[in-house]
Tab-separated table of C-alpha atoms in Angstrom:
chain	number	residue	atom	x	y	z
A	10	UNK	CA	48.365	-19.300	41.037
A	11	UNK	CA	46.717	-16.001	40.773
A	12	UNK	CA	43.929	-15.727	39.108
A	13	UNK	CA	43.911	-13.058	36.185
A	14	UNK	CA	41.141	-11.150	37.533
A	15	UNK	CA	43.860	-10.393	40.572
A	16	UNK	CA	45.754	-9.574	38.734
A	17	UNK	CA	43.834	-6.112	37.332
A	18	UNK	CA	43.901	-3.045	38.655
A	19	UNK	CA	41.595	-1.559	40.989
A	20	UNK	CA	41.188	1.349	38.780
A	21	UNK	CA	41.130	-0.759	35.505
A	22	UNK	CA	38.548	-2.643	37.329
A	23	UNK	CA	36.923	0.508	38.243
A	24	UNK	CA	36.716	1.615	34.618
A	25	UNK	CA	35.474	-1.037	32.869
A	26	UNK	CA	32.118	-2.122	35.087
A	27	UNK	CA	31.701	2.292	34.399
A	28	UNK	CA	32.508	1.909	30.722
A	29	UNK	CA	28.718	-1.433	31.058
A	30	UNK	CA	26.240	1.169	31.210
A	31	UNK	CA	27.394	3.184	28.595
A	32	UNK	CA	27.732	-0.063	26.248
A	33	UNK	CA	24.244	-0.991	27.162
A	34	UNK	CA	22.700	2.601	26.704
A	35	UNK	CA	24.136	2.365	22.561
A	36	UNK	CA	23.250	-0.660	22.014
A	37	UNK	CA	19.588	0.614	23.242
A	38	UNK	CA	20.281	2.879	21.457
A	39	UNK	CA	20.999	1.376	17.965
A	40	UNK	CA	18.305	-1.058	19.185
A	41	UNK	CA	15.794	1.826	18.651
A	42	UNK	CA	17.533	3.791	16.099
A	43	UNK	CA	16.651	-0.038	14.110
A	44	UNK	CA	13.218	-0.651	15.152
A	45	UNK	CA	11.937	2.757	13.918
A	46	UNK	CA	13.580	2.549	10.459
A	47	UNK	CA	12.378	-1.590	10.039
A	48	UNK	CA	8.937	0.012	11.291
A	49	UNK	CA	8.856	-2.957	14.146
A	50	UNK	CA	7.154	-0.662	15.885
A	51	UNK	CA	3.862	-0.368	14.002
A	52	UNK	CA	4.035	-4.620	13.857
A	53	UNK	CA	4.243	-4.993	16.870
A	54	UNK	CA	0.712	-4.574	18.588
A	55	UNK	CA	-0.909	-5.915	15.408
A	56	UNK	CA	0.768	-8.686	15.772
A	57	UNK	CA	0.269	-9.351	19.454
A	58	UNK	CA	-3.393	-8.939	18.040
A	59	UNK	CA	-3.172	-11.929	16.033
A	60	UNK	CA	-2.552	-14.424	18.604
A	61	UNK	CA	-5.946	-13.900	19.152
A	62	UNK	CA	-7.630	-14.111	16.338
A	63	UNK	CA	-9.984	-17.326	16.810
A	64	UNK	CA	-9.926	-20.387	13.893
A	65	UNK	CA	-13.020	-18.745	12.743
A	66	UNK	CA	-12.806	-15.087	12.727
A	67	UNK	CA	-9.750	-15.734	10.317
A	68	UNK	CA	-11.833	-17.528	7.981
A	69	UNK	CA	-13.961	-14.721	7.541
A	70	UNK	CA	-11.439	-12.595	6.610
A	71	UNK	CA	-8.886	-12.365	4.528
A	72	UNK	CA	-5.547	-13.121	6.744
A	73	UNK	CA	-2.278	-11.750	5.108
A	74	UNK	CA	0.035	-13.723	7.166
A	75	UNK	CA	-1.274	-16.978	4.930
A	76	UNK	CA	-0.092	-15.334	1.719
A	77	UNK	CA	2.607	-16.455	0.704
A	78	UNK	CA	4.325	-14.860	-3.159
A	79	UNK	CA	4.622	-16.599	-6.432
A	80	UNK	CA	5.889	-13.986	-8.904
A	81	UNK	CA	8.510	-11.867	-6.440
A	82	UNK	CA	9.706	-8.683	-8.148
A	83	UNK	CA	9.643	-8.796	-12.246
A	84	UNK	CA	10.653	-5.738	-13.780
A	85	UNK	CA	7.715	-4.060	-16.197
A	86	UNK	CA	9.425	-3.709	-19.192
A	87	UNK	CA	10.619	-0.203	-20.800
A	88	UNK	CA	9.062	1.974	-16.932
A	89	UNK	CA	12.339	1.909	-15.090
A	90	UNK	CA	12.191	5.575	-15.250
A	91	UNK	CA	8.260	6.135	-14.997
A	92	UNK	CA	7.210	4.866	-11.635
A	93	UNK	CA	4.283	2.363	-11.016
A	94	UNK	CA	2.031	4.378	-8.678
A	95	UNK	CA	-0.791	2.261	-8.033
A	96	UNK	CA	-2.870	-1.528	-9.649
A	97	UNK	CA	-6.457	-2.311	-9.809
A	98	UNK	CA	-7.786	-5.247	-10.579
A	99	UNK	CA	-10.643	-5.800	-13.634
A	100	UNK	CA	-13.490	-8.371	-12.808
A	101	UNK	CA	-14.284	-8.005	-16.485
A	102	UNK	CA	-11.470	-8.071	-18.075
A	103	UNK	CA	-9.819	-10.652	-15.702
A	104	UNK	CA	-6.956	-8.201	-16.465
A	105	UNK	CA	-5.040	-5.585	-14.989
A	106	UNK	CA	-4.273	-1.573	-14.932
A	107	UNK	CA	-2.009	0.488	-13.147
A	108	UNK	CA	-0.895	4.564	-13.482
A	109	UNK	CA	3.011	5.828	-13.216
A	110	UNK	CA	3.142	9.067	-12.157
A	111	UNK	CA	6.418	10.264	-12.561
A	112	UNK	CA	6.167	10.193	-17.091
A	113	UNK	CA	1.718	9.530	-17.120
A	114	UNK	CA	-0.171	6.885	-18.639
A	115	UNK	CA	-1.938	3.646	-17.643
A	116	UNK	CA	-0.506	0.676	-18.091
A	117	UNK	CA	-2.876	-2.289	-18.817
A	118	UNK	CA	-1.191	-5.826	-17.468
A	119	UNK	CA	-2.331	-9.489	-17.844
A	120	UNK	CA	-2.285	-11.536	-14.254
A	121	UNK	CA	1.212	-12.732	-14.748
A	122	UNK	CA	2.361	-8.807	-15.050
A	123	UNK	CA	3.286	-8.730	-18.565
A	124	UNK	CA	2.572	-5.734	-20.563
A	125	UNK	CA	-0.929	-5.293	-22.935
A	126	UNK	CA	-0.702	-2.071	-24.110
A	127	UNK	CA	0.714	1.126	-22.700
A	128	UNK	CA	-1.479	4.283	-22.605
A	129	UNK	CA	-0.240	8.629	-22.365
A	130	UNK	CA	-2.505	10.338	-19.575
A	131	UNK	CA	-2.451	13.312	-21.554
A	132	UNK	CA	-3.440	16.742	-19.767
A	133	UNK	CA	-2.701	14.897	-15.677
A	134	UNK	CA	0.150	15.777	-13.785
A	135	UNK	CA	1.023	13.282	-10.830
A	136	UNK	CA	-1.598	10.157	-11.397
A	137	UNK	CA	-0.782	8.856	-7.703
A	138	UNK	CA	-3.738	6.602	-7.620
A	139	UNK	CA	-6.036	4.255	-10.152
A	140	UNK	CA	-9.638	2.112	-9.497
A	141	UNK	CA	-11.779	-0.290	-11.881
A	142	UNK	CA	-15.588	1.308	-11.831
A	143	UNK	CA	-18.665	-0.375	-13.154
A	144	UNK	CA	-18.725	-1.187	-16.938
A	145	UNK	CA	-15.848	0.710	-18.928
A	146	UNK	CA	-15.864	2.997	-15.971
A	147	UNK	CA	-11.976	4.162	-14.027
A	148	UNK	CA	-11.435	6.780	-11.602
A	149	UNK	CA	-7.916	7.834	-11.941
A	150	UNK	CA	-6.522	9.982	-8.700
A	151	UNK	CA	-3.912	13.406	-9.999
A	152	UNK	CA	-2.036	14.363	-6.079
A	153	UNK	CA	-0.563	17.246	-7.504
A	154	UNK	CA	-3.763	17.768	-8.559
A	155	UNK	CA	-6.594	17.829	-5.853
A	156	UNK	CA	-8.169	16.034	-8.661
A	157	UNK	CA	-10.541	12.738	-9.147
A	158	UNK	CA	-10.996	12.255	-12.903
A	159	UNK	CA	-14.114	8.677	-13.715
A	160	UNK	CA	-12.940	7.637	-17.199
A	161	UNK	CA	-14.169	5.715	-20.191
A	162	UNK	CA	-11.958	3.401	-21.485
A	163	UNK	CA	-12.119	0.402	-23.678
A	164	UNK	CA	-10.770	-2.706	-25.698
A	165	UNK	CA	-10.101	-0.133	-28.173
A	166	UNK	CA	-8.396	2.755	-26.084
A	167	UNK	CA	-4.731	3.414	-27.199
A	168	UNK	CA	-4.992	7.655	-24.810
A	169	UNK	CA	-6.915	9.369	-22.205
A	170	UNK	CA	-7.276	13.016	-22.787
A	171	UNK	CA	-8.073	14.983	-19.498
A	172	UNK	CA	-10.796	17.871	-21.248
A	173	UNK	CA	-12.445	14.960	-22.214
A	174	UNK	CA	-13.238	13.377	-19.040
A	175	UNK	CA	-15.100	15.361	-16.118
A	176	UNK	CA	-12.428	15.974	-13.273
A	177	UNK	CA	-13.979	16.184	-9.453
A	178	UNK	CA	-11.886	19.048	-6.975
A	179	UNK	CA	-11.102	16.904	-3.724
A	180	UNK	CA	-10.562	19.850	-2.127
A	181	UNK	CA	-6.563	20.473	-0.019
A	182	UNK	CA	-4.958	17.870	2.159
A	183	UNK	CA	-3.452	17.916	5.660
A	184	UNK	CA	0.111	17.799	4.310
A	185	UNK	CA	-0.181	19.497	0.585
A	186	UNK	CA	3.029	18.258	-0.890
A	187	UNK	CA	2.083	14.382	0.481
A	188	UNK	CA	-1.924	14.441	-0.579
A	189	UNK	CA	-3.951	12.197	-2.081
A	190	UNK	CA	-2.451	9.276	-2.885
A	191	UNK	CA	-5.472	6.073	-3.144
A	192	UNK	CA	-8.140	5.598	-4.623
A	193	UNK	CA	-10.374	2.434	-3.998
A	194	UNK	CA	-13.952	1.321	-5.855
A	195	UNK	CA	-16.288	-0.246	-3.249
A	196	UNK	CA	-18.389	-2.160	-4.577
A	197	UNK	CA	-20.704	-4.178	-1.331
A	198	UNK	CA	-21.174	-0.045	-0.344
A	199	UNK	CA	-21.076	1.834	-3.602
A	200	UNK	CA	-18.697	4.476	-2.679
A	201	UNK	CA	-15.067	5.257	-3.956
A	202	UNK	CA	-12.722	5.003	-1.233
A	203	UNK	CA	-9.693	7.413	-1.115
A	204	UNK	CA	-7.062	8.996	1.109
A	205	UNK	CA	-4.077	11.043	2.462
A	206	UNK	CA	-0.908	10.313	2.060
A	207	UNK	CA	0.134	11.468	5.127
A	208	UNK	CA	-0.617	11.936	7.340
A	209	UNK	CA	-3.114	8.526	6.473
A	210	UNK	CA	-7.196	9.624	5.862
A	211	UNK	CA	-9.717	8.038	4.455
A	212	UNK	CA	-12.505	9.076	2.617
A	213	UNK	CA	-16.284	8.013	1.072
A	214	UNK	CA	-18.287	9.869	-2.631
A	215	UNK	CA	-21.101	7.991	-2.455
A	216	UNK	CA	-21.347	6.550	-6.167
A	217	UNK	CA	-22.677	4.170	-8.052
A	218	UNK	CA	-19.472	3.572	-10.620
A	219	UNK	CA	-21.593	4.582	-13.802
A	220	UNK	CA	-22.777	8.259	-13.265
A	221	UNK	CA	-21.391	11.655	-12.759
A	222	UNK	CA	-20.888	12.324	-8.993
A	223	UNK	CA	-23.897	13.933	-6.735
A	224	UNK	CA	-22.545	14.340	-3.003
A	225	UNK	CA	-19.328	15.621	-1.602
A	226	UNK	CA	-17.055	13.489	0.148
A	227	UNK	CA	-17.262	12.658	3.871
A	228	UNK	CA	-14.100	11.809	6.200
A	229	UNK	CA	-14.090	8.735	7.589
A	230	UNK	CA	-13.100	8.334	11.201
A	231	UNK	CA	-10.864	6.088	12.576
A	232	UNK	CA	-7.890	5.943	15.105
A	233	UNK	CA	-6.805	1.962	13.759
A	234	UNK	CA	-4.269	3.290	10.984
A	235	UNK	CA	-1.003	2.436	12.475
A	236	UNK	CA	1.125	3.635	9.441
A	237	UNK	CA	3.871	6.286	8.784
A	238	UNK	CA	2.162	7.451	5.071
A	239	UNK	CA	-0.423	5.242	2.929
A	240	UNK	CA	0.502	4.515	-0.866
A	241	UNK	CA	-2.095	2.355	-1.710
A	242	UNK	CA	-5.287	0.932	-0.982
A	243	UNK	CA	-7.665	-2.237	-2.275
A	244	UNK	CA	-10.974	-4.231	-1.740
A	245	UNK	CA	-11.544	-7.913	-0.932
A	246	UNK	CA	-14.803	-8.385	-3.768
A	247	UNK	CA	-15.206	-10.997	-0.851
A	248	UNK	CA	-15.291	-10.690	2.550
A	249	UNK	CA	-15.576	-5.874	1.629
A	250	UNK	CA	-12.335	-5.113	3.419
A	251	UNK	CA	-9.919	-3.002	3.342
A	252	UNK	CA	-6.398	-3.496	2.669
A	253	UNK	CA	-4.175	-0.279	3.333
A	254	UNK	CA	-0.624	-0.471	2.151
A	255	UNK	CA	1.899	1.638	3.520
A	256	UNK	CA	5.458	2.431	2.110
A	257	UNK	CA	7.039	4.255	4.696
A	258	UNK	CA	5.811	1.190	6.682
A	259	UNK	CA	6.490	-1.603	4.453
A	260	UNK	CA	3.575	-3.141	5.490
A	261	UNK	CA	0.140	-3.457	4.520
A	262	UNK	CA	-2.907	-4.217	7.201
A	263	UNK	CA	-6.143	-5.037	6.332
A	264	UNK	CA	-9.623	-3.484	8.749
A	265	UNK	CA	-12.629	-4.824	9.128
A	266	UNK	CA	-16.014	-3.587	7.692
A	267	UNK	CA	-15.599	-1.655	10.534
A	268	UNK	CA	-12.761	0.191	10.358
A	269	UNK	CA	-10.726	-2.432	12.644
A	270	UNK	CA	-7.276	-4.207	12.685
A	271	UNK	CA	-7.436	-7.580	11.256
A	272	UNK	CA	-4.059	-8.346	9.894
A	273	UNK	CA	-1.248	-7.459	8.210
A	274	UNK	CA	1.827	-8.697	6.055
A	275	UNK	CA	5.221	-7.039	6.207
A	276	UNK	CA	6.709	-6.618	3.169
A	277	UNK	CA	10.854	-7.030	4.133
A	278	UNK	CA	12.628	-9.880	2.801
A	279	UNK	CA	12.406	-12.859	4.757
A	280	UNK	CA	8.596	-12.196	5.427
A	281	UNK	CA	6.033	-13.987	3.504
A	282	UNK	CA	8.899	-15.698	0.851
A	283	UNK	CA	10.269	-12.380	-0.630
A	284	UNK	CA	13.656	-12.693	-1.299
A	285	UNK	CA	14.586	-9.055	-0.727
A	286	UNK	CA	11.967	-6.459	0.434
A	287	UNK	CA	10.036	-4.360	-1.666
A	288	UNK	CA	11.604	-1.563	-1.964
A	289	UNK	CA	8.185	1.425	-2.138
A	290	UNK	CA	5.074	-0.803	-1.990
A	291	UNK	CA	2.751	2.116	-4.506
A	292	UNK	CA	-0.170	-0.123	-5.743
A	293	UNK	CA	-1.516	-3.433	-4.447
A	294	UNK	CA	-4.592	-5.358	-5.666
A	295	UNK	CA	-6.786	-8.045	-5.157
A	296	UNK	CA	-9.009	-10.418	-7.497
A	297	UNK	CA	-11.921	-12.396	-6.501
A	298	UNK	CA	-10.653	-15.492	-5.796
A	299	UNK	CA	-8.383	-14.101	-3.554
A	300	UNK	CA	-4.863	-13.433	-5.302
A	301	UNK	CA	-3.138	-10.475	-4.462
A	302	UNK	CA	-0.945	-8.252	-6.384
A	303	UNK	CA	1.283	-5.129	-6.011
A	304	UNK	CA	3.449	-2.678	-8.048
A	305	UNK	CA	7.268	-0.878	-6.406
A	306	UNK	CA	8.367	1.441	-7.384
A	307	UNK	CA	10.261	1.821	-9.918
A	308	UNK	CA	9.060	-0.887	-11.939
A	309	UNK	CA	8.684	-3.986	-9.862
A	310	UNK	CA	5.453	-6.659	-10.018
A	311	UNK	CA	4.932	-9.105	-7.427
A	312	UNK	CA	1.925	-11.668	-6.678
A	313	UNK	CA	0.663	-13.340	-3.470
A	314	UNK	CA	-1.640	-16.383	-3.434
A	315	UNK	CA	-3.030	-18.192	0.199
A	316	UNK	CA	-0.805	-21.320	1.328
């Protein structure tokens, strides 16, 4: 009995053989497209570096791989058209403040993501960043106007008018359409940390968290910002480490006090307990217990706790 391979004409064998390089090329192109689309290239080197961190180094950091979501994509009621843009934790009230960029207002949330109050922001064009400073002081960054405004929010505040507070010009951005996006208060170093969305760049502004700003912003040199964009940031009050959030990279990145990469969390479904990908992560905050909070466009709330 002749084998089936022997019955295949030589010309057909040659055609099949010639197709393999083409098929392998197609598979390689699809694989690269998936890697690029899912931003695995941003995470590969970080994952390798994490394997070499010692137990002591992990205990002295936030160590994002150990976090698991316990509130997953909770809808913020009545905000589906407002575009959640940033998030900050208030250690005095034990609440969270979020800004909405499309329809400008400030909202106070419980740590479970329940709405306590909504405060219209009159005079702001596109608020994209918020930070809680000392006392009742907050900083709000307006991306479209390239401004940082220091405001006061007390328990009885129901609305804010930009004209009632002092604003500071942040200057031009490398990409005018992707300007200053995020801001965080660093109490350990007595400074405001804020950044441009794309390309990601960080700046500092010396401050005491209560008084008007008197210095000028200073760039933070860094070659560790392996992110496609910067959408939010926060400072861990325990370690002083910086958390950088990237919606385009689907990643939360931890930097140490020298700006070096320490750990990361991927924001895709199936990782860190997430059922689905966080659609567009725009804000991150951390409290004194190390609990992580995030908001995503259009109106989603997340909370992560360490295992």
